[in-house]
XYZ file of C-alpha atoms in Angstrom:
578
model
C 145.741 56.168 -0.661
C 142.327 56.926 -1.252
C 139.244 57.387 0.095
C 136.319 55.035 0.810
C 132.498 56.688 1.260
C 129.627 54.837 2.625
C 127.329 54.147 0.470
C 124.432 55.749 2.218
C 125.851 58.829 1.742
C 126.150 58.343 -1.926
C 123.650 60.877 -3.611
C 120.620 59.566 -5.238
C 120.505 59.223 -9.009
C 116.691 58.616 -11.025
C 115.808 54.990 -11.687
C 116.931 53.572 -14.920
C 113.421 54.199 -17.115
C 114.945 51.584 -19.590
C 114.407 48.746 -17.968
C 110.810 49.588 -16.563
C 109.374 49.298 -20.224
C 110.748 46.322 -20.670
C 108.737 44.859 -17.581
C 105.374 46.332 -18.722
C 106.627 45.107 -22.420
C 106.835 41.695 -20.652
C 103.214 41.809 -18.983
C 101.099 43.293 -21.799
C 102.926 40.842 -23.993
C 101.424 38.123 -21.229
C 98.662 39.452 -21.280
C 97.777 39.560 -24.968
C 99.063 36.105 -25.285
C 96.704 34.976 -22.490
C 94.328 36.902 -23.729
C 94.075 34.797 -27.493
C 94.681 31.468 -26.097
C 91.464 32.204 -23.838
C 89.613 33.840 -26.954
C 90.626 30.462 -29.060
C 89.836 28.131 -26.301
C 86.114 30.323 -25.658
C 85.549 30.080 -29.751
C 86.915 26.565 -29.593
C 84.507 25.508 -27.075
C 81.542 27.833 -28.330
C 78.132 26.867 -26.926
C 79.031 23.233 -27.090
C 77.891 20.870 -24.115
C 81.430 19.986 -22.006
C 83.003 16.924 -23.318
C 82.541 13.257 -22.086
C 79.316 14.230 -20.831
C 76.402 11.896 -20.762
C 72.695 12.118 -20.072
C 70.622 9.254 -19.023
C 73.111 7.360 -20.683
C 73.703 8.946 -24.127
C 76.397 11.009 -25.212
C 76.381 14.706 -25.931
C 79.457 15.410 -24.836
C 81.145 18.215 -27.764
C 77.899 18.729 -29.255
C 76.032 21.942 -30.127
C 72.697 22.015 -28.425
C 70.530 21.478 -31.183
C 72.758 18.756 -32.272
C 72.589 17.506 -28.247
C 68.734 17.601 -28.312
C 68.471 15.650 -31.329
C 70.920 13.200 -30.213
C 69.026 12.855 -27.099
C 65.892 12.451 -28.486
C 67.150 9.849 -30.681
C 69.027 7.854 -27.429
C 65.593 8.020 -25.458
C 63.670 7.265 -28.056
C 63.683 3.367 -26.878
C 63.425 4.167 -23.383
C 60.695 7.100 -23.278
C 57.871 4.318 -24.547
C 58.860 1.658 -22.456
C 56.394 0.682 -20.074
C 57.057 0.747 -15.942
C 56.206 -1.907 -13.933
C 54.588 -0.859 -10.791
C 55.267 -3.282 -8.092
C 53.589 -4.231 -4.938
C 54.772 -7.076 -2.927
C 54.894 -9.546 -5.310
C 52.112 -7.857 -7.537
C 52.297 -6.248 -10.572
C 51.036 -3.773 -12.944
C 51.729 -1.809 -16.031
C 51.733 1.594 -16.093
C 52.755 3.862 -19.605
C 54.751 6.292 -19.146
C 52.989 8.415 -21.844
C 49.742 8.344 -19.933
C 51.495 9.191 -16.496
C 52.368 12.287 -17.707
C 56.248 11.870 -17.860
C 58.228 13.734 -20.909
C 61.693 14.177 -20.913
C 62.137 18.189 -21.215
C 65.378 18.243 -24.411
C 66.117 21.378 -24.203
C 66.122 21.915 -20.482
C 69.152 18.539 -20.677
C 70.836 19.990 -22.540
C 70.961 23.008 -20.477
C 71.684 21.800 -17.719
C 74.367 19.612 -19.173
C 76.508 22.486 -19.693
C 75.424 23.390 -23.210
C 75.313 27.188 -24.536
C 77.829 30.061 -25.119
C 79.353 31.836 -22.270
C 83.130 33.890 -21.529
C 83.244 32.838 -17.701
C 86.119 30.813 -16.978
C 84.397 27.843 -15.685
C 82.079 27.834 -18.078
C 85.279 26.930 -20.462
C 86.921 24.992 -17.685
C 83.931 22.822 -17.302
C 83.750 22.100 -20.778
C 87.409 20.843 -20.902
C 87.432 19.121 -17.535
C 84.021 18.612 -16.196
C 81.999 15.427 -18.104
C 79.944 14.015 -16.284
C 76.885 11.318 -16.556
C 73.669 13.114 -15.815
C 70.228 12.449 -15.339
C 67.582 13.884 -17.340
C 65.389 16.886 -17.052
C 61.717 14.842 -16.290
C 58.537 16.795 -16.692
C 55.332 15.286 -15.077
C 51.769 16.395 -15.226
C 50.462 16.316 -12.313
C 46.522 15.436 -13.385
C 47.706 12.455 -15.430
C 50.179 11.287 -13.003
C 47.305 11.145 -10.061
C 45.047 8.741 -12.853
C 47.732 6.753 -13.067
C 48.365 6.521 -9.675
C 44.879 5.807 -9.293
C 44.520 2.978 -11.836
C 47.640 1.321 -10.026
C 45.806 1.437 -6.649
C 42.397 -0.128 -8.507
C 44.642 -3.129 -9.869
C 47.318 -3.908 -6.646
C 45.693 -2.189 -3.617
C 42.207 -2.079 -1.683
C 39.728 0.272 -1.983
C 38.554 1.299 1.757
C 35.012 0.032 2.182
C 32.669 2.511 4.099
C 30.275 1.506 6.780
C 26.625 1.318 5.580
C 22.861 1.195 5.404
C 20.520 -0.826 4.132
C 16.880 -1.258 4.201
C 14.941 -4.576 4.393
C 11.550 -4.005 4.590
C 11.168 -2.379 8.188
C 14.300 -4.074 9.673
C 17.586 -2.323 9.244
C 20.986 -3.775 8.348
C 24.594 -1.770 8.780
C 27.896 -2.758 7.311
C 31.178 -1.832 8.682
C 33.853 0.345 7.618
C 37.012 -1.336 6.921
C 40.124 0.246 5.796
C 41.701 0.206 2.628
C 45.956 0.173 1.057
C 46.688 2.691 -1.462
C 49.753 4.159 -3.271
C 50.634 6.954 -1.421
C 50.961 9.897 -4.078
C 54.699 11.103 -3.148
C 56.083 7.741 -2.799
C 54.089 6.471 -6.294
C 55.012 9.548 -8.357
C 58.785 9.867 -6.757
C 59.002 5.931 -7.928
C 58.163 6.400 -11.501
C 60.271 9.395 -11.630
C 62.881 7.285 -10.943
C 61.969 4.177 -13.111
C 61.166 6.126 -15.926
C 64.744 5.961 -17.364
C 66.254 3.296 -15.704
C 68.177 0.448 -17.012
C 65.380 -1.914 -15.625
C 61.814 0.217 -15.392
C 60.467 -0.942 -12.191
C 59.120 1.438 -9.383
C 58.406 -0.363 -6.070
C 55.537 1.092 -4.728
C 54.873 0.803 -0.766
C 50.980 0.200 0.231
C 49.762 2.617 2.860
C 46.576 2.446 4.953
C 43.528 4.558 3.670
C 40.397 5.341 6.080
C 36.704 5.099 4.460
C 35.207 8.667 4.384
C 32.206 7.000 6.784
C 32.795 5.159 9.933
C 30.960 2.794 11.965
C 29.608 5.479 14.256
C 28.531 8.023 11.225
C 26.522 4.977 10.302
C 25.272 4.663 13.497
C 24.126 8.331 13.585
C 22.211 8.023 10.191
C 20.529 4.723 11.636
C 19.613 7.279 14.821
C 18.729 10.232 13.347
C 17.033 8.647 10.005
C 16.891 5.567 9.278
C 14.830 4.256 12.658
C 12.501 7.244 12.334
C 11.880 5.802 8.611
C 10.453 2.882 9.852
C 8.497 3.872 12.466
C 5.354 4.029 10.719
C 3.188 4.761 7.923
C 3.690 7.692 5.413
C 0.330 9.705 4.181
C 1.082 11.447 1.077
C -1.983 13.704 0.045
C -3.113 14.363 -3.778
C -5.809 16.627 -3.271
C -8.509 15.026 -0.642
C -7.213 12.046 -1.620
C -4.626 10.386 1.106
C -2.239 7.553 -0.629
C -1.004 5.836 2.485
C 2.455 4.176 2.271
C 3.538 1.280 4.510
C 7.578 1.325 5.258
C 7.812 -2.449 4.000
C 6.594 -1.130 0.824
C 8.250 2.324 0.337
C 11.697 1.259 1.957
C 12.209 -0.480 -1.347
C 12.056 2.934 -3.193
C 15.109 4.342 -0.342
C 18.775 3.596 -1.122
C 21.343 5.004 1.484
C 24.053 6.637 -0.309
C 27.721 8.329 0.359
C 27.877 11.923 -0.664
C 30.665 14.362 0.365
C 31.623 11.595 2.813
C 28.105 11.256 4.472
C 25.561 9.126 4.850
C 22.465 10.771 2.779
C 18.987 9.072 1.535
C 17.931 9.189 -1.835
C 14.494 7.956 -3.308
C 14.636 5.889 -6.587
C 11.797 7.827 -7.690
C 11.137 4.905 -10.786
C 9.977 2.606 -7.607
C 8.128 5.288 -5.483
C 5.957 5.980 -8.390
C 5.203 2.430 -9.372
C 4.177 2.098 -5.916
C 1.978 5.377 -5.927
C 0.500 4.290 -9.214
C -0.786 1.334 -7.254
C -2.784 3.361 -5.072
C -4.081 5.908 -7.752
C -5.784 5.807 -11.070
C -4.126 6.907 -14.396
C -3.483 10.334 -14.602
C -6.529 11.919 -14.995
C -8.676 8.692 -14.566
C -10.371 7.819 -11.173
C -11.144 3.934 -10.844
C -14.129 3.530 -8.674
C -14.187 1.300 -6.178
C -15.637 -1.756 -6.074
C -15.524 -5.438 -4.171
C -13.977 -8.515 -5.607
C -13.076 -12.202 -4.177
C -9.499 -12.618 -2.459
C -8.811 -15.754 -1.832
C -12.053 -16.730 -1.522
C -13.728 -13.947 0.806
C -15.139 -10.403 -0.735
C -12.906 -7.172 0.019
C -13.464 -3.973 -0.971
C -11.034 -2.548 -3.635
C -10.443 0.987 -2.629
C -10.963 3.145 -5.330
C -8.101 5.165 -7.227
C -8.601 8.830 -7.375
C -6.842 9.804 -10.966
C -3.714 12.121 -10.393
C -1.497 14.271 -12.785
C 1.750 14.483 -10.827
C 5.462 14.736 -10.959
C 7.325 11.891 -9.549
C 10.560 13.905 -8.122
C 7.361 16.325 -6.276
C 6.355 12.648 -4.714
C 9.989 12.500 -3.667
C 10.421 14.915 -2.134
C 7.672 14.862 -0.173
C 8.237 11.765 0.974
C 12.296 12.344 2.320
C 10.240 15.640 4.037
C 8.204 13.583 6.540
C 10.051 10.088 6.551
C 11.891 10.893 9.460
C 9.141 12.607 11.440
C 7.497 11.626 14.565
C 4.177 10.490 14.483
C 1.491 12.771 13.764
C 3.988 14.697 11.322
C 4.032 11.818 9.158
C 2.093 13.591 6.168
C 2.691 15.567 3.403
C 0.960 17.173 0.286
C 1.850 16.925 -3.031
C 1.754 18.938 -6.135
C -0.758 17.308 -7.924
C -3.887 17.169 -10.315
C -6.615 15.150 -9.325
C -9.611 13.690 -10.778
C -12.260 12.199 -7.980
C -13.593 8.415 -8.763
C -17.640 8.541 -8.564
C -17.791 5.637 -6.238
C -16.011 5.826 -3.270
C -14.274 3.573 -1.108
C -16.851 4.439 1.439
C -19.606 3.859 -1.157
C -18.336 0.005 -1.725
C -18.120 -0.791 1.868
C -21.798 0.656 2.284
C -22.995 -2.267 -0.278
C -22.169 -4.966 2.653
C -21.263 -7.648 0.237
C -19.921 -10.002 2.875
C -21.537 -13.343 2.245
C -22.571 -15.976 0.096
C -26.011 -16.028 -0.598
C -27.058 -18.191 -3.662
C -25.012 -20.637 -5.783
C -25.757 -22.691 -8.746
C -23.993 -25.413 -10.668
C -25.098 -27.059 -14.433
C -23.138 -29.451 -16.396
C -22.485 -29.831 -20.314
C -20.680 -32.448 -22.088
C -17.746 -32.753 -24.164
C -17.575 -29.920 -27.332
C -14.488 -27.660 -27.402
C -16.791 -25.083 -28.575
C -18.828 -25.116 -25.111
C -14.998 -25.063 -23.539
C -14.477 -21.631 -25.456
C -17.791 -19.955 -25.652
C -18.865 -21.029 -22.144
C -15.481 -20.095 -20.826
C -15.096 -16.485 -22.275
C -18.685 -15.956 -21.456
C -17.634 -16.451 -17.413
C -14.649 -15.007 -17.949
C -16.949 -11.651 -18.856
C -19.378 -12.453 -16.334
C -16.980 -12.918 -13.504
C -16.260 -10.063 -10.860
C -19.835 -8.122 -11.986
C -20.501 -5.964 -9.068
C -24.569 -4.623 -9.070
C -25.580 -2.091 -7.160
C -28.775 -1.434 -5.338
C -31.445 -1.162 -8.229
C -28.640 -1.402 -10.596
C -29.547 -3.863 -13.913
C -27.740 -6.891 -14.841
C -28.039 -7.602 -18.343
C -25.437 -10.389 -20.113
C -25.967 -9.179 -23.853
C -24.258 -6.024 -22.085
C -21.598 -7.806 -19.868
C -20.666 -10.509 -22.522
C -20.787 -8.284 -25.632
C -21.058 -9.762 -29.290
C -20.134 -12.877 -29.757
C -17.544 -12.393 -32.302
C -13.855 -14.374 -32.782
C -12.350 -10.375 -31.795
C -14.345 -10.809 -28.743
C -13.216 -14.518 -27.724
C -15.880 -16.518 -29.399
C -15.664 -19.542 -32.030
C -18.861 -21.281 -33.909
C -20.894 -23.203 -32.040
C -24.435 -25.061 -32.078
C -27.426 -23.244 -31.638
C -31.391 -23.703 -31.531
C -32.790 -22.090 -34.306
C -36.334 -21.951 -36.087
C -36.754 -25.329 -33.585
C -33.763 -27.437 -35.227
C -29.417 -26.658 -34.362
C -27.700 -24.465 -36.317
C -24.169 -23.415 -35.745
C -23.264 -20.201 -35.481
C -20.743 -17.932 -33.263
C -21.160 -18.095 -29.086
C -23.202 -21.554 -29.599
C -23.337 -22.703 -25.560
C -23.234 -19.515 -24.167
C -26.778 -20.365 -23.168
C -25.305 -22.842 -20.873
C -23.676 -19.514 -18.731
C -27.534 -17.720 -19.016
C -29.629 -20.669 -17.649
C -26.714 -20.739 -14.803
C -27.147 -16.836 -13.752
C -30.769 -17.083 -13.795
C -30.844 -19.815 -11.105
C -27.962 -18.014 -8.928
C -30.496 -14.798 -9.472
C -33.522 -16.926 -8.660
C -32.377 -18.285 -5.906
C -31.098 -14.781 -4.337
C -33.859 -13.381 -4.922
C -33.246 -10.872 -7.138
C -36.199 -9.262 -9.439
C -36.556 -11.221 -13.391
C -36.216 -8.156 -15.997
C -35.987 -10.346 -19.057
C -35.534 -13.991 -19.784
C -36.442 -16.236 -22.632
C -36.504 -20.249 -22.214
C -34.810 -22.256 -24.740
C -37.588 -23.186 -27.561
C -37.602 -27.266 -26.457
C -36.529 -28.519 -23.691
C -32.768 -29.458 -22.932
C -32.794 -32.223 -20.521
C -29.686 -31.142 -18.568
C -31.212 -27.506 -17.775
C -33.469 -27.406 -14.992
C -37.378 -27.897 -16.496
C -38.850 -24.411 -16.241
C -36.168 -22.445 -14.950
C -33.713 -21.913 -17.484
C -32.749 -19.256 -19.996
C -31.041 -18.714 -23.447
C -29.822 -15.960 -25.041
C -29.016 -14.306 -28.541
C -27.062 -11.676 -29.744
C -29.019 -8.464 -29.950
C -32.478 -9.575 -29.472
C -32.957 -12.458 -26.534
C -31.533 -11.484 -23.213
C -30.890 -12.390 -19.986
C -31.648 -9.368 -17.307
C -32.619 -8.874 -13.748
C -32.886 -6.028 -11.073
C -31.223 -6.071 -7.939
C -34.163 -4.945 -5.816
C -32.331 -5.535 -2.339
C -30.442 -2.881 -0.439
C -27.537 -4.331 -0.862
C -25.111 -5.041 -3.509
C -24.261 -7.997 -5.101
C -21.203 -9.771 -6.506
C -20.882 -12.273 -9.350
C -19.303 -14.903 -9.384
C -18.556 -17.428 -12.319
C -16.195 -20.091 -12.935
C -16.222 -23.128 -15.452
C -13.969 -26.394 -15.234
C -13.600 -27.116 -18.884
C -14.779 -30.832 -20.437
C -13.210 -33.712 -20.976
C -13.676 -36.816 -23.718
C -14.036 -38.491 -20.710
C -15.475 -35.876 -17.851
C -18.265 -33.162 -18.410
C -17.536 -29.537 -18.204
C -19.221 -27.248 -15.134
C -20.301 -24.135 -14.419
C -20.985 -22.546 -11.233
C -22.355 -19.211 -10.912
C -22.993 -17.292 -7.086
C -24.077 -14.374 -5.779
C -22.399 -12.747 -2.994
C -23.912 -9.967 -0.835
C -25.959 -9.783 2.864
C -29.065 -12.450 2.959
C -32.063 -10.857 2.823
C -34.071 -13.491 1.123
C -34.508 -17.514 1.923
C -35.997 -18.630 -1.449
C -38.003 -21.799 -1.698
C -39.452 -23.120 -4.908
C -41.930 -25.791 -6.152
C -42.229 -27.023 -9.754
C -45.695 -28.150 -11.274
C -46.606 -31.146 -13.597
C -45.955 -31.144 -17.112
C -49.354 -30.975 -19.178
C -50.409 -29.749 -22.561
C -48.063 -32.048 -24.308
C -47.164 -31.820 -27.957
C -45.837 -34.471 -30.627
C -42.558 -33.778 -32.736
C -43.091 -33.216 -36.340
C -40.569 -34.593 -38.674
C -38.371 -32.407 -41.541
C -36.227 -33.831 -44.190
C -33.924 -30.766 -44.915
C -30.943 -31.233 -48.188
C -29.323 -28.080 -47.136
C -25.311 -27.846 -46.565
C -26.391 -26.886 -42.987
C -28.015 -29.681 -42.151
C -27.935 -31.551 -38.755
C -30.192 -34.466 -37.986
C -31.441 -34.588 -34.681
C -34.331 -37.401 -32.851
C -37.368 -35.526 -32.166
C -39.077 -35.160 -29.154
C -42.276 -34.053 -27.703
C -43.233 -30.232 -25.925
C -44.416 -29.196 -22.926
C -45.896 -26.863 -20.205
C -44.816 -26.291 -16.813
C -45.434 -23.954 -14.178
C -42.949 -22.901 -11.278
C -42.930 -20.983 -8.394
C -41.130 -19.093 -6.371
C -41.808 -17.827 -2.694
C -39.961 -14.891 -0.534
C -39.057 -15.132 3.105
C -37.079 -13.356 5.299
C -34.426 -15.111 6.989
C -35.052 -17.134 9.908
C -38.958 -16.905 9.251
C -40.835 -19.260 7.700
C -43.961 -16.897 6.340
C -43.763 -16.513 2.800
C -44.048 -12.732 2.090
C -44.705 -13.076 -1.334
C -44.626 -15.818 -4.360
C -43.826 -15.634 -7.924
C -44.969 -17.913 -10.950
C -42.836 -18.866 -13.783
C -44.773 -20.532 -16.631
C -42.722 -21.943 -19.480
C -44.168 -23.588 -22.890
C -41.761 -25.393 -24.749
C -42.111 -26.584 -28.279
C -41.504 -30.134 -30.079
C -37.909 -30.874 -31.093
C -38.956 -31.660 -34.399
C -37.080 -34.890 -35.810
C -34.638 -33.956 -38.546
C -33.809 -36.211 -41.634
C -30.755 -34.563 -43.867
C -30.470 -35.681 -47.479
């Protein structure tokens, strides 16, 4: 019978080495097997983008990247130039995409689709298992997306209105602030993002309240701190020694309140200020003297205009410097050039032109000629200011009577018959002035009566004149000065013209006058003329006559002194014309 050992205390034998290789035989053999089906499926996938993928809609799925892009490109081709409707409520507006600033970034899809080379394992398993529909990679620039932002709030929303000021003259108006709606940025540029692509292109936009940059109480504060100071009086702005005073109901007009880095600030439109300066001063470098002229109906004294070189933003300037002073800080000096005038405001008021003090009225009858000449010739006359001892002579203040200078042909006395010639009837205007002189009393320089008598002139006080030689002057010999005034109300076919000439100044005469008989008479001869200018005319006898004048101060009744005007007119000779 034999013996049985335990096992465990069998003796140990090596392991069987045989069997060993064959395990590691049976894991490299895995391993290089794995190993090329992983290399085939990494070369078989390459840097392609994973299959049954899809961005915005178009397929790249198995595609190289370059071969992606261009597919992409060609699949948003229709959608990248759409426009987006940006709605609001139930308002619209069109925005292009191109000018928002939204591209589609190609390359940067593609990427981020999956596409490009890589050994990690889920790189590979992605590709196999992992389409997927993707959006696309949107760039935006920022500056164009705020325009179009911008434009979109201009068309659908309100713009907030800021609270105001505005001069009238001296009274002051505000308007209030009200709030505005506006695309808020975020929202806006979040909802195109989104639209850009989309099946239907349409970003809703939510309105959000803006606030105006000024308020009802920064408005307030300018009206406090500026604009009720403005108005509070007059403005002296000084060229030289000569003060231009400004009234705030004139220079208001030159201030417009405006908003700048969301405040209330003043600016002068310095176009208006100037006009309005001009008005106050001469040209540049030419005074105008003053002088007194009729307004409605009464003499004023027209200051005079001191001429000024300047520059109108200096004027400016000045002007915002003191505006909103106090009184007694109200002036300011300006940069200037400046010419003096002669005669001074202080020298016209000194003249004490305040009154009426002779007037005179003739009539003519119907001649357009006498409508021209005699209507220029007042025209000239008109607003003649003399000073003390100052001569008044009309050759002077009328000029030539040329068609340059206003005048058209007219008749005249000539060699003792009518011709015509140019400035016939200005006569009419002389024999006027000399009775407004006469009876003012002013001093006879120069006059010349008419050769025969014309029946509507007054007999022995009347005048003519002729261009250079016969004149019409006189002196004012009275201390003060005297304004000349002349109108004319033209004739009608059926109404005779008139002419009125006055002096204006402080009485210092009361003129009475006398006229003599007529004596020495003459008979008319008679002429039979066959010239082209030949006008025939009904004689009529000449004449002497005597007149006279006499001086007294007003409210006496002694004559100081008396004057004699004798006057010898000549037969109108009768004229026959063959």
């Amino acid at each position: 019978m034999a013996d049985w050992e335990d096992p465990a205390d069998a003796p140990r034998g090596r392991p069987d080495r045989k069997g060993g290789r064959v395990v590691v035989l049976l894991v490299l053999g895995l391993l290089v097997l794995f190993g090329g089906a992983y290399a085939a499926a990494h070369y078989a996938a390459g840097d392609k983008v994973p299959r049954g993928t899809t961005v915005a809609g178009v397929e790249i799925g198995g595609l190289a990247p370059d071969d992606a892009v261009a597919a992409l490109q060609d699949g948003l081709t229709d959608l990248v130039g759409r426009p987006i409707t940006a709605q609001v409520g139930d308002q619209e507006a069109q925005v292009d995409p191109a000018k928002a600033g939204l591209t589609v970034d190609y390359d940067a899809s593609v990427a981020a689709a999956g596409g490009g080379a890589s050994w990690s394992p889920s790189r590979l398993w992605h590709y196999y298992t992992d389409g997927a529909d993707l959006d696309a990679v949107v760039e935006v620039d920022d500056g164009a997306m705020d325009k179009a932002l911008d434009q979109v709030t201009e068309q659908l929303g309100t713009p907030p209105r800021d609270a105001g000021v505005v001069f009238r003259g001296t009274r002051i108006r505000t308007t209030s602030a009200v709030e505005g709606e506006a695309i808020d940025p975020e929202t806006g540029r979040e909802a195109l993002v989104q639209a850009f692509l989309a099946d239907d292109p349409v970003a809703e936009m939510p309105l959000v309240k803006t606030d105006p940059e000024v308020s009802d109480d920064d408005a307030q504060q300018f009206v406090d701190t500026f604009a009720n100071p403005a108005v509070s009086g007059p403005v002296t702005l000084r060229f030289g020694k000569s003060p231009v005073v400004l009234r705030p109901g004139d220079y208001t007009r030159a201030l417009n309140v405006v908003v700048e880095d969301g405040a209330l600030t003043a600016r002068v439109d310095t176009k208006k200020l100037q006009a309005l300066v001009d008005e106050e001063v001469g040209e540049p470098g030419a005074p105008v003297d003053a002088t007194v002229a009729l307004v409605d109906g009464e003499p004023q004294v027209v200051p005079a205009k001191p001429g000024v070189t300047y520059d109108p933003e200096d004027v400016a300037t000045a002007l915002l410097s003191v505006v909103d002073q106090p009184a007694g800080k109200r002036t300011a000096t300006v940069k200037s050039t400046v010419a003096e005038p002669d005669f001074t405001t202080r020298d016209a008021r000194k003249l004490q032109i305040t009154e009426k003090v002779s007037s005179f009225t003739t009539y003519f009858p119907y001649a357009e000629y006498r409508n021209v000449n005699i209507g220029r010739a007042a025209q000239l006359v008109n607003g003649t200011v003399l000073k003390p001892d100052e001569v008044f002579s009309l050759n002077d203040v009328v000029g030539e009577r040329t068609r340059e200078n206003g005048f058209t042909e007219g008749f005249i006395i000539s060699n003792g018959i009518f011709k015509e010639d140019l400035g016939g009837g200005v006569s009419q205007m002389a024999t006027t002035t000399f009775n407004a002189m006469f009876f003012a009393g002013l001093e006879d320089i120069e006059h010349k009566p008419h050769s025969f008598y014309i029946d509507r002139y007054p007999v022995g006080r009347e005048a003519t004149v002729a261009w250079p030689t016969v004149d019409l002057k006189f002196k004012n010999d009275t201390p003060y000065g005297v304004l000349i005034e002349a109108h004319v109300t033209p004739s009608t076919p059926t109404a005779q013209g008139v002419v009125t000439v006055s002096m204006w100044s402080t009485k210092y005469w009361n003129i009475g006058t006398k006229t003599g008989e007529r004596y020495n008479f003459t008979s008319p001869a008679t002429r039979v003329l066959d010239t082209d200018d030949c006008y025939p005319n009904t004689g009529y006898g000449g004449f002497d006559i005597n007149v006279w004048r006499y001086f007294r101060k007003p409210g006496s009744t002694d004559v100081v002194r008396s004057e004699k005007f004798h006057t010898h007119y000549i037969p109108s000779d009768t004229v026959i014309c063959k």
